[in-house]
Short mmCIF file of N, CA, C and O in Angstrom, two decimals:
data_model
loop_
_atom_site.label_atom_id
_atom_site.label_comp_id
_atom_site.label_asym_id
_atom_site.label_seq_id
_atom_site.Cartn_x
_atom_site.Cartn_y
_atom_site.Cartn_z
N UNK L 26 11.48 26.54 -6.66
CA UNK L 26 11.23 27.91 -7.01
C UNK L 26 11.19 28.74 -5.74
O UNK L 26 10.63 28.25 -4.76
N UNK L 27 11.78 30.04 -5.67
CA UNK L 27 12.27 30.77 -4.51
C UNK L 27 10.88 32.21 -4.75
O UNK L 27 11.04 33.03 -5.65
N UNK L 28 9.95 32.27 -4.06
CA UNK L 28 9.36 33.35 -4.13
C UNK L 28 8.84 33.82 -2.67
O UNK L 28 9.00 33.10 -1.68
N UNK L 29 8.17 35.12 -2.62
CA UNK L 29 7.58 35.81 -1.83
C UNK L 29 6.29 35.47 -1.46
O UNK L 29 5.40 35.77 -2.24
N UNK L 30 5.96 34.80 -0.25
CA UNK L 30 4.06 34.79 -0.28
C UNK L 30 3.71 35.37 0.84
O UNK L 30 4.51 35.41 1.78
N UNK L 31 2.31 35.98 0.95
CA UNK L 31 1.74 36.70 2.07
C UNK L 31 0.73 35.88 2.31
O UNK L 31 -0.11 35.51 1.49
N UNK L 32 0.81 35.59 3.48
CA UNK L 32 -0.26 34.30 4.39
C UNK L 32 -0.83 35.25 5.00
O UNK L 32 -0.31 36.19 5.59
N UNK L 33 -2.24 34.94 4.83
CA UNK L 33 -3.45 35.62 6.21
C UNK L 33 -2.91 35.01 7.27
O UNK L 33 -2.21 34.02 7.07
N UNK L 34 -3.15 35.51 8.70
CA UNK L 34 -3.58 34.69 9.96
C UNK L 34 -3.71 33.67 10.05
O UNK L 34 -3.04 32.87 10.72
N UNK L 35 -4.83 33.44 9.25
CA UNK L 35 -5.62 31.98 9.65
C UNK L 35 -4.44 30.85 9.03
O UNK L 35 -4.10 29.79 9.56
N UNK L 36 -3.99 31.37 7.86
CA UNK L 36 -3.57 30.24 7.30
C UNK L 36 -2.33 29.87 7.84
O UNK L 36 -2.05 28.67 7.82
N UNK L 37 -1.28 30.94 8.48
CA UNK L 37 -0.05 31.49 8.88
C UNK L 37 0.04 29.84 10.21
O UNK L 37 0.73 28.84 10.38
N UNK L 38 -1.36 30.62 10.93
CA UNK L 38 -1.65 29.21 11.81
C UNK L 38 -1.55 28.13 11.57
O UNK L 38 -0.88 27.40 12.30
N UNK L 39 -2.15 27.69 10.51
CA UNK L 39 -2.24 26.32 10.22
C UNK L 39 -0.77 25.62 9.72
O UNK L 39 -0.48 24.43 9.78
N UNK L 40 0.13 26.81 9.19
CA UNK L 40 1.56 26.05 8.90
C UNK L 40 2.56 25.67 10.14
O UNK L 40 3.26 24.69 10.39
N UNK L 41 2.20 27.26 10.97
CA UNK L 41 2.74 26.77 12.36
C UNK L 41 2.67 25.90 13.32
O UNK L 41 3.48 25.54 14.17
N UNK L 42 0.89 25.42 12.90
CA UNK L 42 0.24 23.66 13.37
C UNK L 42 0.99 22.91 13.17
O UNK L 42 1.56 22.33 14.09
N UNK L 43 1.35 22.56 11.44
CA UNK L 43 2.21 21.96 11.00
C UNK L 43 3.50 21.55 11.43
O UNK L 43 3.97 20.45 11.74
N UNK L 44 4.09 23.02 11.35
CA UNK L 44 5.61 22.75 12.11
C UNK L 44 5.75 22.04 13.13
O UNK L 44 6.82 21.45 13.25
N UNK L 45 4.67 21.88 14.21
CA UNK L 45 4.88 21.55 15.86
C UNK L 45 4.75 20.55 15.30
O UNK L 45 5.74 19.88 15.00
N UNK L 46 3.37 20.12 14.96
CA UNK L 46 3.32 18.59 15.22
C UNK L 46 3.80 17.58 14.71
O UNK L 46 3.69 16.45 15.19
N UNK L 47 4.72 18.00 13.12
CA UNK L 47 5.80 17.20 12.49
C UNK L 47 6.90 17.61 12.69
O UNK L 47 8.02 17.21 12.35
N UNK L 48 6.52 18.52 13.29
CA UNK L 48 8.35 18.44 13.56
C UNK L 48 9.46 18.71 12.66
O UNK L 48 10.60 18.26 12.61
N UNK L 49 8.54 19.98 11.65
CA UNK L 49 9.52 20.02 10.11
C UNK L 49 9.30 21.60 10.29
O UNK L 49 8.45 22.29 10.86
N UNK L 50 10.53 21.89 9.50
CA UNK L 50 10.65 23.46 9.13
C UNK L 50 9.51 24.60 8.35
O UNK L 50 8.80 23.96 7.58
N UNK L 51 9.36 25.26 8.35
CA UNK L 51 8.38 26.18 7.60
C UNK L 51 8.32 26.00 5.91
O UNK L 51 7.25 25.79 5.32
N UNK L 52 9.32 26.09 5.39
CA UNK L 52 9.53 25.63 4.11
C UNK L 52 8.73 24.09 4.06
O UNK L 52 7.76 23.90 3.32
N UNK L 53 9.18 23.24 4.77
CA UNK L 53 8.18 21.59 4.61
C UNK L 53 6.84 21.94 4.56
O UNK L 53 6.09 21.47 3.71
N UNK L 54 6.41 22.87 5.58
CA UNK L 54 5.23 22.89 6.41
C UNK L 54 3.89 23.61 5.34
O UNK L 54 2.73 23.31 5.05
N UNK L 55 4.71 24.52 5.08
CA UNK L 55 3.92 25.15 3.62
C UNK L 55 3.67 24.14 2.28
O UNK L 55 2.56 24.01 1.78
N UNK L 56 4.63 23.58 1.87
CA UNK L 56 4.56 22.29 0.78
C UNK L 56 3.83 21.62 1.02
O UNK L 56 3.03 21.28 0.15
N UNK L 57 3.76 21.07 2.42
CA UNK L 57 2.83 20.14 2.78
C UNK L 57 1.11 20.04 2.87
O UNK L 57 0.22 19.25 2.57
N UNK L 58 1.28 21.43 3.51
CA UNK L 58 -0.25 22.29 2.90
C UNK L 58 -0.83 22.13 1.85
O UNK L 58 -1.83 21.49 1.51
N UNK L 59 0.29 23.11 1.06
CA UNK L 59 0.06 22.88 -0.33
C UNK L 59 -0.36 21.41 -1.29
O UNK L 59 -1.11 21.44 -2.27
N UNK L 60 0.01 20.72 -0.99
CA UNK L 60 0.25 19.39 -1.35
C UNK L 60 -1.36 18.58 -0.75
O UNK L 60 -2.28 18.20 -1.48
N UNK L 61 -1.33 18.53 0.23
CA UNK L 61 -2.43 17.92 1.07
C UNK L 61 -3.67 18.80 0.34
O UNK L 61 -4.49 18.09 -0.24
N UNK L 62 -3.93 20.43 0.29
CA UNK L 62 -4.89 20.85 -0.18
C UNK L 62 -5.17 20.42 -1.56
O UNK L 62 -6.30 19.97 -1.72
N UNK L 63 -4.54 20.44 -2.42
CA UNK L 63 -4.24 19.87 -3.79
C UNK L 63 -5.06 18.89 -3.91
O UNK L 63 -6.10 18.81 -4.57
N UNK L 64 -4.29 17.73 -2.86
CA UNK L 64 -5.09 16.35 -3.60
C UNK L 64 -6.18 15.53 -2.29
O UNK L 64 -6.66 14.40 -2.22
N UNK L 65 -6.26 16.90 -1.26
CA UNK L 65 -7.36 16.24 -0.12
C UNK L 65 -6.92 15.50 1.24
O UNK L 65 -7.64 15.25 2.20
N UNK L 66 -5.45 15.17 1.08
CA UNK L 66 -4.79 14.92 1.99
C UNK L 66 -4.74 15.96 3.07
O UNK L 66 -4.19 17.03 2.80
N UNK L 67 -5.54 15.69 4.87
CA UNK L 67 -5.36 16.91 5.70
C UNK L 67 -4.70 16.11 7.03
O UNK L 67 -4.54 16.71 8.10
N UNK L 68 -4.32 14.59 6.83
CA UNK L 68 -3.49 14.30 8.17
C UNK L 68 -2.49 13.53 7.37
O UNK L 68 -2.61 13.12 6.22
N UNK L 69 -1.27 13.39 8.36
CA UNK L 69 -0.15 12.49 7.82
C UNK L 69 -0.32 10.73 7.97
O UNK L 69 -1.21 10.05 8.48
N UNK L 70 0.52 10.48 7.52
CA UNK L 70 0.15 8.77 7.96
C UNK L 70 0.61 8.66 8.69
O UNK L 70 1.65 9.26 8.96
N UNK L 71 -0.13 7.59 9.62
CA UNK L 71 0.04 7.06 11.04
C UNK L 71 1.63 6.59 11.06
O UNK L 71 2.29 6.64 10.02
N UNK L 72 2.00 6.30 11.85
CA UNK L 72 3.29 5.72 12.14
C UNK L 72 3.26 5.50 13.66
O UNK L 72 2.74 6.36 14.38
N UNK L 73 3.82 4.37 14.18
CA UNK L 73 3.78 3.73 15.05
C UNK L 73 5.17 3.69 15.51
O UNK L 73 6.11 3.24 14.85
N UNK L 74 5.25 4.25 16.86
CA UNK L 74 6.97 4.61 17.35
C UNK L 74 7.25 3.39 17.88
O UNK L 74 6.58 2.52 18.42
N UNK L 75 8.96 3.59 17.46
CA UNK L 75 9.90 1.72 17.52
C UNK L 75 10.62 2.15 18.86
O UNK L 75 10.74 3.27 19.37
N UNK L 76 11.05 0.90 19.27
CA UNK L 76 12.34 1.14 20.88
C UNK L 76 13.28 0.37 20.46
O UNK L 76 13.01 -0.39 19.53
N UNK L 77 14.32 0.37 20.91
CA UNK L 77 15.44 -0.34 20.82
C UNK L 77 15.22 -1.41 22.12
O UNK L 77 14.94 -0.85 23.18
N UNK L 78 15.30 -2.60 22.13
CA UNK L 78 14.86 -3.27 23.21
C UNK L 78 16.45 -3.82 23.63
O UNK L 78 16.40 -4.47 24.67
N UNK L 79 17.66 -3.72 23.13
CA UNK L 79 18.60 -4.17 23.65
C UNK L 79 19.16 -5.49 22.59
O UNK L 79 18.55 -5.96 21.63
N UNK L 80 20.33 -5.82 23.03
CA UNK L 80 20.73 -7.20 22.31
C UNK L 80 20.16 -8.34 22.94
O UNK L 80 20.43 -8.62 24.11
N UNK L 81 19.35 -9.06 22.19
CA UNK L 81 18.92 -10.50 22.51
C UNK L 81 19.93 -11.13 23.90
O UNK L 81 21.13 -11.00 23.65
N UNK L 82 19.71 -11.69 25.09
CA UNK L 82 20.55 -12.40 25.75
C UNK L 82 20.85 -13.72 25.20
O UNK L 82 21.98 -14.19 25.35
N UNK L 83 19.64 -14.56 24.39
CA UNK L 83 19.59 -15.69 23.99
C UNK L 83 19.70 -16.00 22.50
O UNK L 83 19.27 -15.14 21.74
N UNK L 84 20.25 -17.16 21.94
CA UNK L 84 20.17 -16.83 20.85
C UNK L 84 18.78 -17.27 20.27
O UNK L 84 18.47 -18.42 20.56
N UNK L 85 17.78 -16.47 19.40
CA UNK L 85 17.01 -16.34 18.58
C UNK L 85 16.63 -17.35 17.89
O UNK L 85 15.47 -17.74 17.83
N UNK L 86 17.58 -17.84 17.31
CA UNK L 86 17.18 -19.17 15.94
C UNK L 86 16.96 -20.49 16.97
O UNK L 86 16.56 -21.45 16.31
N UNK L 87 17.07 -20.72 18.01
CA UNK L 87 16.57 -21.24 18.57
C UNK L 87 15.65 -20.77 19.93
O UNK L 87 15.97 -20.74 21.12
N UNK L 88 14.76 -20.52 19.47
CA UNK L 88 14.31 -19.51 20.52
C UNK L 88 12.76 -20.38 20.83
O UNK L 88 12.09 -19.93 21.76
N UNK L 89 12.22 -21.53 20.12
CA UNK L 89 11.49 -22.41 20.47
C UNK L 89 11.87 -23.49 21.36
O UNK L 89 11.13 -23.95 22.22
N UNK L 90 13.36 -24.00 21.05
CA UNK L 90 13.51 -25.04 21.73
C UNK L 90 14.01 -24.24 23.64
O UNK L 90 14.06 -24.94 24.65
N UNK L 91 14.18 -23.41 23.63
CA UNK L 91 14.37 -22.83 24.65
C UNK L 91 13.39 -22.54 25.33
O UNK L 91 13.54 -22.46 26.55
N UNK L 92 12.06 -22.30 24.71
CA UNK L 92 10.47 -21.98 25.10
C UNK L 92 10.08 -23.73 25.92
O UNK L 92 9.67 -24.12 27.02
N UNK L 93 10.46 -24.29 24.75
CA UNK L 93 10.03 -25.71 25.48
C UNK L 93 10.90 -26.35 26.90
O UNK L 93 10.47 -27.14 27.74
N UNK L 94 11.94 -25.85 26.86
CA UNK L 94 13.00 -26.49 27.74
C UNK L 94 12.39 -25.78 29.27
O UNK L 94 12.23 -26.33 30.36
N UNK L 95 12.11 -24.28 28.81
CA UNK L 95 11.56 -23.59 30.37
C UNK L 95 10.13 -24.26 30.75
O UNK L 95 9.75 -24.53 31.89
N UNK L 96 9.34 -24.49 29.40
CA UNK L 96 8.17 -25.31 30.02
C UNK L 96 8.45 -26.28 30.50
O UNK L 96 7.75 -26.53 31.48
N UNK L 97 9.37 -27.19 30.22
CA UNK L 97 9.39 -28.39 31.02
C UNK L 97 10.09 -28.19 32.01
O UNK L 97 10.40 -29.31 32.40
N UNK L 98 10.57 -27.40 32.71
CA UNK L 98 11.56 -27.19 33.74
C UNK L 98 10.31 -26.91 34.63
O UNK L 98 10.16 -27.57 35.66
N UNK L 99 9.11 -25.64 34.17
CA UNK L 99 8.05 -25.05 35.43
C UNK L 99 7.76 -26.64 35.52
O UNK L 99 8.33 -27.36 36.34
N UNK L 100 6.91 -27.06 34.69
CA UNK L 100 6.33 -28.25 34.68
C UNK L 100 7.00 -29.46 35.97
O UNK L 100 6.56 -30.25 36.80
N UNK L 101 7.93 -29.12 35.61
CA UNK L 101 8.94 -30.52 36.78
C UNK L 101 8.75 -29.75 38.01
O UNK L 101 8.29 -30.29 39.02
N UNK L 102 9.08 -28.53 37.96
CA UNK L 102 8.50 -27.76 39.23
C UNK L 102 7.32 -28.24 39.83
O UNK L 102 7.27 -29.01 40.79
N UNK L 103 6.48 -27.81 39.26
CA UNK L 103 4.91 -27.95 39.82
C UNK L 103 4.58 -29.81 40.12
O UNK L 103 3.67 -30.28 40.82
N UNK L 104 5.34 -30.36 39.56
CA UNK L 104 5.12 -31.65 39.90
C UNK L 104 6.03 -32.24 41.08
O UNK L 104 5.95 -33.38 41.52
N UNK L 105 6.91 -31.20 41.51
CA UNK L 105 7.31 -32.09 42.38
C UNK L 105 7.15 -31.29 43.53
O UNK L 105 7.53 -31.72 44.63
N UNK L 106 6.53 -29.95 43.38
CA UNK L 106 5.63 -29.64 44.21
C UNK L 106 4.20 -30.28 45.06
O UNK L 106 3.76 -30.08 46.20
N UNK L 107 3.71 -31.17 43.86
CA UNK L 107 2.80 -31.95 44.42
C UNK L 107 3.06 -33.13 45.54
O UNK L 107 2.29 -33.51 46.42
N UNK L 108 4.17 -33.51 45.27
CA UNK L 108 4.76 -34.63 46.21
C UNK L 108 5.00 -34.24 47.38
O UNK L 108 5.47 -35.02 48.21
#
């Protein structure tokens, strides 16, 4: 539905809060208000930011027996360090 609304100040603020900190347009930002006041909702859900870490060098599905192979390699290290 396409209508006209007149926001006080105060509230004008709180959509423009909105906008920054999600990062969504004025149209979202008002819904969201709306929406959150409605049913008590006043923060978004957490979300936890991802990285791209690159392509694996090793392959994966074996990625234990490779864990063990470097332990035994330090291991032979340190022992023939002792000698």
């Amino acid at each position: 539905m396409r209508t006209t609304v007149t926001l006080d100040p105060d509230t004008e603020a709180v959509v423009r809060r909105l906008m920054k900190e999600r990062g969504v347009g004025f149209k979202q930002a008002v819904n969201d208000a709306i929406r959150g006041g409605a049913i008590g909702v006043s923060e978004p859900p957490f979300r936890t930011p991802t990285f791209s870490m690159g392509t694996p060098l090793v392959p994966l599905t074996r990625a234990h027996e490779l864990a063990g192979a470097l332990e035994d390699e330090e291991t032979a290290r340190k022992l023939a360090m002792r000698k």
